[in-house]
Coordinates of C-alpha atoms and ligand atoms in Angstrom, one line a residue:
M1 CA 3.2 -6.8 1.8
A2 CA 3.9 -9.0 4.8
V3 CA 6.6 -11.7 4.5
A4 CA 6.6 -14.6 7.0
D5 CA 9.5 -16.8 8.1
A6 CA 9.4 -19.9 5.9
V7 CA 10.2 -22.2 8.8
T8 CA 8.2 -20.9 11.7
G9 CA 5.5 -18.9 9.9
E10 CA 6.1 -15.9 12.1
A11 CA 6.0 -12.4 10.7
L12 CA 9.4 -11.4 9.4
C13 CA 9.2 -8.1 7.6
R14 CA 7.0 -5.9 5.4
V15 CA 8.0 -5.1 1.8
S16 CA 6.8 -2.0 0.1
S17 CA 7.9 0.7 -2.2
D18 CA 5.4 3.2 -0.9
G19 CA 6.8 6.7 -0.6
L20 CA 9.8 6.0 -2.8
D21 CA 10.4 8.6 -5.6
L22 CA 10.9 6.0 -8.4
E23 CA 11.1 8.7 -11.1
N24 CA 14.0 10.2 -9.3
A25 CA 15.7 6.8 -8.9
V26 CA 15.6 6.4 -12.7
Q27 CA 16.9 9.9 -13.2
H28 CA 19.7 9.3 -10.6
A29 CA 20.8 6.2 -12.5
R30 CA 20.9 8.2 -15.7
R31 CA 22.4 11.4 -14.4
V32 CA 24.8 10.1 -11.7
G33 CA 25.3 6.4 -12.1
G34 CA 26.0 6.4 -15.9
P35 CA 28.6 9.1 -15.9
S36 CA 30.4 7.8 -12.8
L37 CA 30.7 4.4 -14.4
H38 CA 31.6 5.7 -17.8
A39 CA 34.5 7.6 -16.2
L40 CA 36.1 4.2 -15.3
R41 CA 38.1 2.1 -17.7
F42 CA 37.2 -1.6 -18.0
P43 CA 40.0 -2.8 -15.6
E44 CA 38.8 -0.3 -13.0
R45 CA 35.2 -1.5 -13.4
A46 CA 36.5 -5.1 -13.0
A47 CA 38.2 -4.0 -9.8
V48 CA 34.9 -2.6 -8.5
V49 CA 33.2 -5.9 -9.3
K50 CA 35.9 -7.8 -7.5
S51 CA 35.8 -5.7 -4.3
M52 CA 32.0 -5.9 -4.2
A53 CA 32.2 -9.7 -4.5
L54 CA 34.9 -9.9 -1.8
A55 CA 32.8 -7.8 0.5
L56 CA 30.0 -10.3 0.2
S57 CA 32.3 -13.2 0.7
D58 CA 33.6 -11.6 4.0
R59 CA 30.1 -11.3 5.3
K60 CA 28.5 -14.4 3.8
E61 CA 27.6 -15.8 7.3
E62 CA 25.1 -13.0 7.6
L63 CA 23.5 -13.9 4.3
Y64 CA 23.4 -17.7 5.2
E65 CA 21.5 -16.8 8.4
L66 CA 18.9 -14.7 6.6
S67 CA 18.6 -17.4 3.9
A68 CA 17.6 -19.9 6.6
R69 CA 14.6 -17.8 7.3
A70 CA 13.5 -18.3 3.7
G71 CA 13.8 -22.1 4.3
A72 CA 17.3 -22.6 2.8
T73 CA 19.8 -25.1 4.4
R74 CA 23.4 -24.0 4.6
S75 CA 24.3 -25.8 1.4
D76 CA 21.3 -24.3 -0.3
A77 CA 22.4 -20.8 0.8
K78 CA 25.9 -21.5 -0.5
V79 CA 24.4 -22.2 -4.0
D80 CA 22.9 -18.7 -3.9
V81 CA 25.5 -16.7 -1.9
D82 CA 28.8 -18.3 -2.8
G83 CA 27.4 -18.9 -6.3
G84 CA 26.6 -15.2 -6.5
F85 CA 30.0 -13.8 -5.4
G86 CA 31.8 -16.5 -7.3
T87 CA 30.0 -15.5 -10.4
A88 CA 30.9 -11.9 -9.8
L89 CA 34.6 -12.9 -9.4
V90 CA 34.5 -14.8 -12.7
Y91 CA 33.1 -11.7 -14.4
S92 CA 35.8 -9.5 -12.8
S93 CA 38.4 -11.8 -14.2
I94 CA 36.8 -11.7 -17.6
G95 CA 36.8 -7.9 -17.4
R96 CA 40.4 -7.8 -16.5
K97 CA 41.6 -10.3 -19.1
A98 CA 39.3 -10.1 -22.0
L99 CA 38.4 -6.4 -22.2
P100 CA 40.8 -3.7 -23.3
D101 CA 42.4 -1.1 -21.0
G102 CA 39.9 1.5 -22.1
R103 CA 36.2 2.3 -22.3
I104 CA 35.2 1.0 -25.7
V105 CA 35.6 -2.3 -27.6
V106 CA 36.6 -2.5 -31.2
E107 CA 35.7 -5.8 -32.7
D108 CA 37.2 -8.0 -35.4
E109 CA 39.5 -6.8 -38.1
P110 CA 38.6 -4.0 -40.6
I111 CA 36.4 -5.3 -43.4
L112 CA 37.2 -4.1 -46.9
L113 CA 34.2 -2.5 -48.5
G114 CA 35.8 -1.0 -51.6
K115 CA 38.1 -2.4 -54.2
E116 CA 40.9 0.0 -53.5
G117 CA 40.9 -0.3 -49.7
R118 CA 39.9 3.4 -49.2
F119 CA 36.6 2.5 -47.5
V120 CA 36.4 -0.1 -44.7
G121 CA 34.1 -1.1 -41.9
R122 CA 34.5 -2.2 -38.3
H123 CA 32.3 -2.7 -35.3
V124 CA 32.6 -0.7 -32.2
L125 CA 30.9 -1.3 -28.8
T126 CA 30.1 1.5 -26.5
S127 CA 28.3 1.8 -23.2
R128 CA 24.5 2.3 -23.5
R129 CA 23.6 5.7 -21.9
G130 CA 20.7 4.3 -20.0
L131 CA 20.2 1.9 -17.1
A132 CA 19.5 -1.7 -16.4
L133 CA 16.3 -2.6 -14.5
Q134 CA 16.6 -6.2 -13.2
I135 CA 13.5 -7.9 -11.9
N136 CA 14.3 -11.1 -10.1
A137 CA 12.7 -14.3 -9.0
F138 CA 12.4 -15.2 -5.4
N139 CA 14.6 -18.3 -5.5
F140 CA 18.0 -16.7 -6.0
P141 CA 18.0 -13.4 -4.1
V142 CA 21.8 -13.1 -4.3
W143 CA 23.1 -15.0 -7.3
G144 CA 20.1 -13.7 -9.4
M145 CA 21.2 -10.1 -8.7
L146 CA 24.9 -10.6 -9.2
E147 CA 24.8 -12.6 -12.4
K148 CA 23.1 -9.5 -14.0
L149 CA 24.8 -6.8 -12.0
A150 CA 28.4 -7.9 -12.7
P151 CA 28.2 -7.7 -16.5
A152 CA 26.2 -4.4 -16.3
L153 CA 28.8 -2.8 -14.2
L154 CA 31.6 -4.0 -16.5
A155 CA 29.7 -2.5 -19.4
G156 CA 29.3 0.8 -17.6
V157 CA 25.5 0.6 -17.1
P158 CA 24.0 1.5 -13.8
T159 CA 21.4 -0.8 -12.3
I160 CA 18.2 -0.7 -10.4
V161 CA 17.5 -4.1 -8.7
K162 CA 14.0 -5.1 -8.0
P163 CA 14.0 -8.4 -6.0
A164 CA 11.0 -10.7 -5.6
T165 CA 9.0 -9.8 -2.5
P166 CA 9.3 -13.2 -0.6
T167 CA 13.1 -13.0 -0.4
A168 CA 13.7 -9.2 -0.8
F169 CA 15.0 -9.1 2.7
I170 CA 18.0 -11.2 1.6
T171 CA 18.8 -9.1 -1.5
E172 CA 18.4 -5.9 0.7
H173 CA 21.1 -7.1 3.0
A174 CA 23.4 -8.1 0.2
V175 CA 23.0 -4.6 -1.3
R176 CA 23.6 -3.1 2.0
I177 CA 26.9 -5.0 2.3
M178 CA 28.0 -3.9 -1.1
L179 CA 27.2 -0.3 -0.4
E180 CA 28.8 -0.4 3.0
A181 CA 32.0 -1.6 1.3
G182 CA 32.2 1.8 -0.3
V183 CA 33.5 0.5 -3.6
L184 CA 30.6 1.2 -5.9
P185 CA 30.6 4.5 -7.9
D186 CA 27.7 6.9 -7.0
G187 CA 24.4 5.9 -8.6
A188 CA 25.7 2.6 -10.0
L189 CA 23.4 0.4 -7.9
Q190 CA 20.0 1.1 -6.5
L191 CA 17.4 -1.2 -4.9
V192 CA 13.7 -1.0 -5.0
C193 CA 11.6 -3.5 -3.1
G194 CA 7.9 -4.0 -3.7
F195 CA 5.9 -2.7 -6.6
V196 CA 7.7 -0.6 -9.3
P197 CA 4.7 1.4 -10.7
G198 CA 5.6 3.7 -13.6
V199 CA 9.3 2.6 -13.9
L200 CA 8.8 0.9 -17.2
D201 CA 7.0 4.0 -18.5
Q202 CA 10.2 5.9 -18.1
L203 CA 12.4 3.4 -20.0
G204 CA 13.5 3.8 -23.6
G205 CA 15.9 2.8 -26.3
Q206 CA 19.1 3.1 -24.2
D207 CA 17.8 1.0 -21.3
L208 CA 17.7 -2.7 -20.5
V209 CA 15.3 -4.9 -18.6
G210 CA 16.5 -8.3 -17.4
F211 CA 13.6 -10.3 -16.0
T212 CA 13.7 -13.7 -14.2
G213 CA 10.5 -15.3 -13.1
S214 CA 7.4 -17.0 -14.3
A215 CA 6.4 -17.2 -18.0
A216 CA 3.2 -15.4 -17.2
T217 CA 4.9 -12.3 -15.7
A218 CA 7.5 -12.4 -18.6
A219 CA 4.6 -12.2 -21.1
R220 CA 3.0 -9.3 -19.3
L221 CA 6.3 -7.3 -19.2
R222 CA 7.2 -8.2 -22.8
A223 CA 3.9 -6.6 -24.0
H224 CA 4.6 -3.2 -22.3
D225 CA 5.0 -0.2 -24.6
A226 CA 8.6 0.2 -23.3
V227 CA 9.5 -3.0 -25.1
T228 CA 7.0 -3.1 -28.0
R229 CA 7.2 0.6 -29.0
R230 CA 10.4 2.0 -27.4
S231 CA 12.7 -1.0 -27.9
V232 CA 14.0 -1.4 -24.4
R233 CA 16.4 -4.3 -24.7
F234 CA 14.4 -7.0 -22.9
T235 CA 15.6 -10.4 -21.7
A236 CA 13.5 -13.0 -20.0
E237 CA 14.5 -16.1 -18.1
A238 CA 11.3 -17.9 -17.4
D239 CA 10.2 -21.3 -16.1
S240 CA 11.3 -24.5 -17.8
L241 CA 10.7 -28.2 -17.7
N242 CA 14.3 -29.4 -17.7
S243 CA 15.1 -33.0 -18.5
S244 CA 17.7 -35.6 -17.6
I245 CA 18.1 -38.7 -19.8
L246 CA 19.5 -42.1 -18.8
G247 CA 21.3 -43.9 -21.6
P248 CA 20.3 -47.5 -22.4
D249 CA 23.8 -48.6 -21.5
A250 CA 23.5 -47.2 -18.0
V251 CA 21.9 -50.3 -16.3
P252 CA 21.8 -50.9 -12.6
G253 CA 25.3 -51.7 -11.4
T254 CA 27.1 -49.3 -13.7
P255 CA 28.5 -46.0 -12.3
E256 CA 26.4 -44.1 -14.8
F257 CA 23.1 -45.5 -13.3
D258 CA 24.2 -44.3 -9.8
I259 CA 25.2 -40.9 -11.2
F260 CA 21.8 -40.5 -12.7
V261 CA 19.9 -41.5 -9.6
D262 CA 22.1 -39.3 -7.4
Q263 CA 21.7 -36.3 -9.7
V264 CA 17.9 -36.6 -9.8
V265 CA 17.8 -36.6 -6.0
V266 CA 20.2 -33.7 -5.7
E267 CA 18.1 -31.6 -8.2
M268 CA 14.9 -32.5 -6.4
T269 CA 16.1 -31.6 -2.9
T270 CA 18.6 -28.7 -3.3
K271 CA 16.7 -25.5 -2.4
A272 CA 13.7 -27.8 -2.0
G273 CA 13.5 -28.0 -5.8
Q274 CA 13.1 -24.3 -6.2
K275 CA 15.7 -24.0 -8.9
C276 CA 14.8 -22.9 -12.4
T277 CA 17.2 -25.5 -13.7
A278 CA 16.0 -28.4 -11.5
I279 CA 15.2 -31.7 -13.3
R280 CA 11.4 -31.9 -13.8
R281 CA 11.4 -34.7 -16.4
A282 CA 13.6 -37.8 -15.9
F283 CA 13.6 -39.9 -19.1
V284 CA 14.7 -43.5 -18.7
P285 CA 14.7 -46.6 -21.0
H286 CA 11.5 -48.6 -20.5
A287 CA 13.4 -51.6 -19.3
L288 CA 15.1 -49.6 -16.6
Y289 CA 11.9 -47.8 -15.3
E290 CA 11.2 -50.0 -12.3
A291 CA 14.8 -50.1 -11.2
T292 CA 15.3 -46.4 -11.5
A293 CA 12.1 -45.6 -9.6
E294 CA 13.1 -47.9 -6.8
A295 CA 16.6 -46.5 -6.6
I296 CA 15.4 -42.9 -6.6
A297 CA 12.7 -43.7 -4.0
E298 CA 15.2 -45.4 -1.8
K299 CA 17.4 -42.3 -1.7
L300 CA 14.5 -39.9 -1.2
A301 CA 13.5 -42.0 1.8
A302 CA 16.8 -40.9 3.4
V303 CA 16.1 -37.2 2.9
V304 CA 15.5 -35.5 6.2
V305 CA 13.1 -32.5 5.9
G306 CA 13.1 -29.8 8.5
A307 CA 14.4 -26.5 9.9
P308 CA 17.6 -25.6 8.1
D309 CA 19.6 -25.3 11.4
A310 CA 18.3 -28.6 12.9
D311 CA 20.7 -31.6 13.1
G312 CA 20.7 -33.9 10.2
V313 CA 18.4 -31.9 8.0
T314 CA 19.1 -32.3 4.3
M315 CA 16.1 -30.4 2.8
G316 CA 14.6 -27.2 4.1
A317 CA 11.3 -25.5 3.5
L318 CA 9.7 -23.9 0.4
V319 CA 9.9 -20.1 0.5
G320 CA 6.4 -19.7 2.0
L321 CA 2.9 -21.2 2.5
D322 CA 1.6 -19.6 -0.7
Q323 CA 4.3 -21.3 -2.7
R324 CA 3.5 -24.6 -1.0
E325 CA -0.1 -24.2 -2.0
D326 CA 0.9 -23.4 -5.5
V327 CA 3.2 -26.5 -5.7
R328 CA 0.5 -28.7 -4.3
T329 CA -1.9 -27.5 -7.0
Q330 CA 0.6 -28.3 -9.7
I331 CA 1.3 -31.7 -8.2
A332 CA -2.5 -32.4 -8.3
K333 CA -2.4 -31.6 -12.1
L334 CA 0.5 -33.9 -12.7
S335 CA -1.0 -36.6 -10.6
R336 CA -4.1 -36.8 -12.9
S337 CA -2.0 -38.3 -15.6
G338 CA 0.6 -40.2 -13.5
D339 CA 1.3 -42.3 -10.5
L340 CA 2.7 -41.2 -7.2
L341 CA 5.9 -43.2 -6.8
F342 CA 7.3 -41.5 -3.7
G343 CA 6.0 -39.0 -1.1
D344 CA 2.7 -37.5 0.0
P345 CA 1.9 -33.9 -1.0
G346 CA -0.3 -33.5 2.0
K347 CA 2.0 -34.9 4.7
V348 CA 5.7 -34.8 5.6
D349 CA 7.7 -35.7 8.7
V350 CA 9.7 -32.6 9.8
V351 CA 12.6 -32.2 12.2
G352 CA 12.9 -29.1 14.4
A353 CA 9.8 -27.3 13.2
D354 CA 6.1 -27.5 12.8
A355 CA 5.2 -29.2 9.5
E356 CA 2.1 -27.0 8.9
R357 CA 3.3 -23.6 10.1
G358 CA 6.5 -23.9 8.1
A359 CA 6.3 -24.3 4.3
F360 CA 7.5 -28.0 4.3
L361 CA 6.7 -30.5 1.6
S362 CA 7.9 -34.0 1.0
P363 CA 9.9 -34.7 -2.1
I364 CA 7.5 -36.1 -4.7
L365 CA 8.4 -38.5 -7.4
L366 CA 5.7 -39.2 -10.0
G367 CA 5.7 -41.7 -12.9
A368 CA 3.8 -41.1 -16.1
D369 CA 3.3 -42.2 -19.7
P370 CA 5.6 -39.9 -21.8
D371 CA 2.6 -39.3 -24.1
A372 CA 0.7 -37.6 -21.3
R373 CA 0.7 -33.8 -21.7
A374 CA 1.0 -32.6 -18.1
P375 CA 4.6 -33.6 -17.5
H376 CA 5.7 -31.6 -20.5
E377 CA 3.5 -28.6 -19.6
V378 CA 3.1 -28.2 -15.8
E379 CA 5.9 -26.8 -13.7
A380 CA 5.7 -27.7 -10.0
F381 CA 8.3 -25.3 -8.6
G382 CA 9.3 -27.5 -5.6
P383 CA 10.9 -30.9 -4.9
V384 CA 9.0 -32.6 -7.7
C385 CA 10.1 -34.7 -10.6
T386 CA 8.3 -37.1 -13.1
L387 CA 9.9 -40.3 -14.3
L388 CA 9.0 -41.0 -18.0
P389 CA 9.9 -44.2 -19.7
F390 CA 10.9 -44.2 -23.4
A391 CA 10.6 -47.3 -25.6
D392 CA 13.3 -46.3 -28.2
P393 CA 16.2 -43.9 -27.9
A394 CA 15.2 -42.5 -31.3
D395 CA 12.0 -41.1 -29.5
V396 CA 14.0 -39.1 -27.0
P397 CA 14.5 -35.8 -29.0
D398 CA 10.7 -35.6 -29.8
L399 CA 9.8 -36.3 -26.2
V400 CA 12.2 -33.8 -24.8
A401 CA 11.1 -31.2 -27.3
R402 CA 7.5 -31.4 -25.9
G403 CA 8.8 -29.2 -23.1
E404 CA 8.9 -26.4 -25.7
G405 CA 12.3 -25.1 -24.8
S406 CA 14.3 -25.5 -21.6
L407 CA 17.3 -24.0 -19.8
V408 CA 19.2 -27.3 -19.5
A409 CA 19.1 -31.0 -20.1
S410 CA 21.6 -33.6 -19.0
M411 CA 22.3 -37.1 -20.2
V412 CA 24.1 -39.8 -18.4
S413 CA 25.6 -42.5 -20.6
A414 CA 29.0 -43.9 -21.6
D415 CA 27.6 -44.8 -25.1
A416 CA 29.2 -42.3 -27.5
D417 CA 26.6 -43.0 -30.3
F418 CA 23.7 -42.5 -28.0
V419 CA 25.2 -39.3 -26.6
R420 CA 26.0 -37.9 -30.0
S421 CA 22.5 -38.4 -31.4
A422 CA 20.8 -37.2 -28.2
V423 CA 23.0 -34.0 -28.2
V424 CA 22.3 -33.2 -31.8
G425 CA 18.6 -34.1 -31.4
I426 CA 17.9 -31.9 -28.5
A427 CA 20.5 -29.0 -28.6
A428 CA 18.1 -26.7 -30.5
H429 CA 15.7 -26.8 -27.6
H430 CA 18.2 -25.9 -24.9
G431 CA 20.6 -23.2 -23.7
R432 CA 22.9 -25.8 -22.0
L433 CA 23.5 -29.5 -22.2
V434 CA 25.4 -31.6 -19.6
V435 CA 26.8 -35.0 -20.6
L436 CA 28.0 -37.2 -17.8
D437 CA 29.8 -40.5 -17.5
Q438 CA 31.9 -41.9 -14.7
R439 CA 35.0 -39.9 -15.8
S440 CA 33.5 -36.5 -16.3
A441 CA 31.1 -36.8 -13.3
T442 CA 34.1 -36.6 -10.9
E443 CA 34.7 -32.9 -12.0
S444 CA 31.2 -32.0 -13.0
T445 CA 29.8 -28.6 -11.8
G446 CA 26.3 -30.2 -11.8
H447 CA 23.2 -30.3 -13.9
G448 CA 21.6 -27.4 -12.0
I449 CA 24.4 -24.9 -11.8
P450 CA 24.7 -22.4 -14.6
M451 CA 28.4 -21.3 -15.2
P452 CA 29.1 -17.6 -15.8
Q453 CA 31.5 -18.5 -18.6
L454 CA 28.7 -20.2 -20.5
V455 CA 25.2 -19.4 -21.7
H456 CA 22.4 -19.4 -19.2
G457 CA 19.0 -19.2 -20.8
G458 CA 17.0 -21.2 -23.2
P459 CA 14.6 -20.9 -26.1
G460 CA 10.8 -20.9 -26.1
R461 CA 9.2 -21.5 -22.8
A462 CA 12.5 -20.9 -21.0
G463 CA 12.1 -17.2 -22.0
G464 CA 14.3 -17.0 -25.1
G465 CA 17.0 -15.0 -23.3
E466 CA 20.7 -15.5 -22.7
E467 CA 21.9 -14.2 -19.4
A468 CA 25.3 -15.4 -18.4
G469 CA 27.8 -16.2 -21.1
G470 CA 31.0 -14.5 -20.3
L471 CA 31.9 -11.6 -22.6
R472 CA 28.6 -12.0 -24.4
A473 CA 26.7 -10.9 -21.2
V474 CA 28.9 -7.8 -21.1
Y475 CA 28.4 -7.1 -24.8
H476 CA 24.6 -7.4 -24.2
H477 CA 24.8 -4.2 -22.2
L478 CA 26.8 -2.4 -24.9
Q479 CA 25.7 -1.0 -28.2
R480 CA 27.3 -2.4 -31.3
T481 CA 27.7 0.1 -34.1
A482 CA 29.2 -0.5 -37.5
V483 CA 31.5 2.3 -38.4
Q484 CA 32.3 2.7 -42.1
G485 CA 34.9 5.1 -43.4
G486 CA 38.5 5.4 -44.5
P487 CA 41.0 3.0 -43.0
E488 CA 42.6 5.8 -41.0
V489 CA 39.3 6.5 -39.2
V490 CA 38.9 2.9 -38.4
D491 CA 42.5 2.5 -37.3
A492 CA 42.1 5.5 -35.0
L493 CA 39.1 3.8 -33.4
A494 CA 41.2 0.7 -32.6
R495 CA 43.9 2.9 -31.1
S496 CA 41.2 4.9 -29.1
T497 CA 40.1 1.9 -27.0
S498 CA 42.1 3.5 -24.3
G499 CA 40.5 6.9 -25.0
S500 CA 37.4 8.4 -23.4
L501 CA 33.9 7.9 -24.7
A502 CA 33.7 11.6 -25.4
G503 CA 36.9 11.3 -27.4
I504 CA 35.6 8.9 -30.0
Ligands
LIG1 P1 7.1 -14.2 -10.7 O1 5.9 -14.2 -9.8 O2 6.9 -14.1 -12.1 O3 7.9 -12.9 -10.2 C1 9.2 -12.6 -10.7 C2 9.5 -11.1 -10.4 O4 8.6 -10.3 -11.2 C3 9.3 -10.7 -9.0 O5 10.3 -9.8 -8.6 C4 7.9 -10.0 -9.0 O6 7.8 -9.1 -8.0 C5 8.0 -9.3 -10.3 N1 6.8 -8.8 -10.9 C6 5.6 -9.4 -11.0 N2 4.7 -8.7 -11.6 C7 5.3 -7.6 -12.0 C8 5.0 -6.4 -12.8 N3 3.7 -6.3 -13.3 N4 5.9 -5.4 -13.0 C9 7.1 -5.6 -12.5 N5 7.6 -6.7 -11.8 C10 6.7 -7.7 -11.6 O7 8.1 -15.4 -10.4 P2 8.6 -15.9 -9.0 O8 7.4 -16.6 -8.3 O9 9.3 -14.9 -8.2 O10 9.7 -17.0 -9.5 C11 9.4 -18.4 -9.8 C12 9.4 -18.6 -11.2 O11 10.7 -18.1 -11.8 C13 9.5 -20.1 -11.6 O12 8.5 -20.3 -12.6 C14 10.9 -20.3 -12.1 O13 10.9 -21.4 -13.0 C15 11.3 -19.0 -12.6 N6 12.7 -18.9 -12.6 C16 13.4 -18.9 -13.7 C17 14.8 -18.7 -13.7 C18 15.6 -18.7 -15.0 O14 16.8 -18.3 -14.9 N7 15.1 -19.1 -16.1 C19 15.4 -18.5 -12.5 C20 14.7 -18.5 -11.3 C21 13.3 -18.7 -11.4 P3 7.0 -9.4 -6.7 O15 7.6 -10.6 -6.0 O16 7.1 -8.2 -5.8 O17 5.6 -9.7 -7.1

């Protein structure tokens, strides 16, 4: 498939897996990658992850340059590239500090199962003997790979990366950098761009599939025999209609009002809104609707759209013309039940490029009745957000829940009672909640940035998966087995954390 430069529309590369022996790639991961990783102890694997991350850091400029061809400004590219190697570095540190100096993890304390203490139980975690196939979305070609790769390597599981076609050229270069660094054990990492016919047919109970992308593709993959019959461990991170909520106390003139407005604009324009965590629904008290709409529109008017390397540009292009068409179609659906408060989906002033040849789009702010269905159902994967007024704070949990499960929600308020009831009311529908006031905002990592130490994922529409999450993400790649027996057997297990897998 041909891929065009997002900014100029010129042909950039072709992406295809034709001629690749995919069966052999799977076998190579199993026969070579698994054993070469299993031979390393956790601290050695953590060192591999660190060296790999540092190699990417050393050559990040190359990745920024390529990212610009996918429409990303330098700060967009940093979210993906620096966010990617930064995530790997956090995992490396977790691997060094929180995993034993060995190859297995023995959990908890022995649990007495008999009255006399002659029969006890304990959980042991060992490396799965299969491989991880990661299938990624186009919007995070580097971070998306590394947040899955780092925990898999720590767990001793070899990986085949399958990037999304529109930005596969960036992932390919990142993989090249990691391989050229010469730090990865043989077979630990392979890359397949394009279609992956037949790969899922080869996967079984020791393998994992980590998918990030649209809910429609997630549903197709989830229905595959590999998942339904052979119990491949399958995780999906899909699309999501994330919310941000303005507290009734945060009236114009308060720092919290400004924080909310700034954050909505940042989330709409970073990576031209192509972030799975971007704010799609901004809930504001009815009385503050007009003022919020005006303040957001004023800031959006200062956004400069254009070629990522042109002077003054603050928002780049979408990844391609198809994506722009898709976003316009979704905006049209949203517009049927709302008003256009800022921007024209058919027209945008562009600096340093041709507005039609490049995949440029104006930021679009819509306003709608919160009882309309479309804002809670339609994802426009671009610089698009809908402002939704609520009459009573007690309505907020129900309104937010209409998104049927999201990756993240944020609330901006200094009213502890409002925050407490909003957190309790919406937590079950989210993987992550961000609460901001003037004090915490000064150190905030941001609504849209998942942290590797914490859960990234969400229930329902968001895919039902948990990707990042520190040690949990490493454990996801290990098999937990309850071992029952005499205390001496279980004690020996605990001592054997520094032993070899074969020695258990
Ligand atoms: P997509 O069209 O669903 O594609 C995702 C990945 O699946 C791509 O690598 C694609 O490859 C691959 N794919 C498609 N059909 C396949 C099949 N039958 N077998 C194996 N692989 C297959 O999604 P996208 O357009 O790249 O990404 C945008 C969506 O991802 C948005 O909806 C966004 O919300 C979501 N997203 C979610 C998260 C999250 O963490 N929750 C993060 C980022 C993005 P090809 O590109 O080669 O077709």
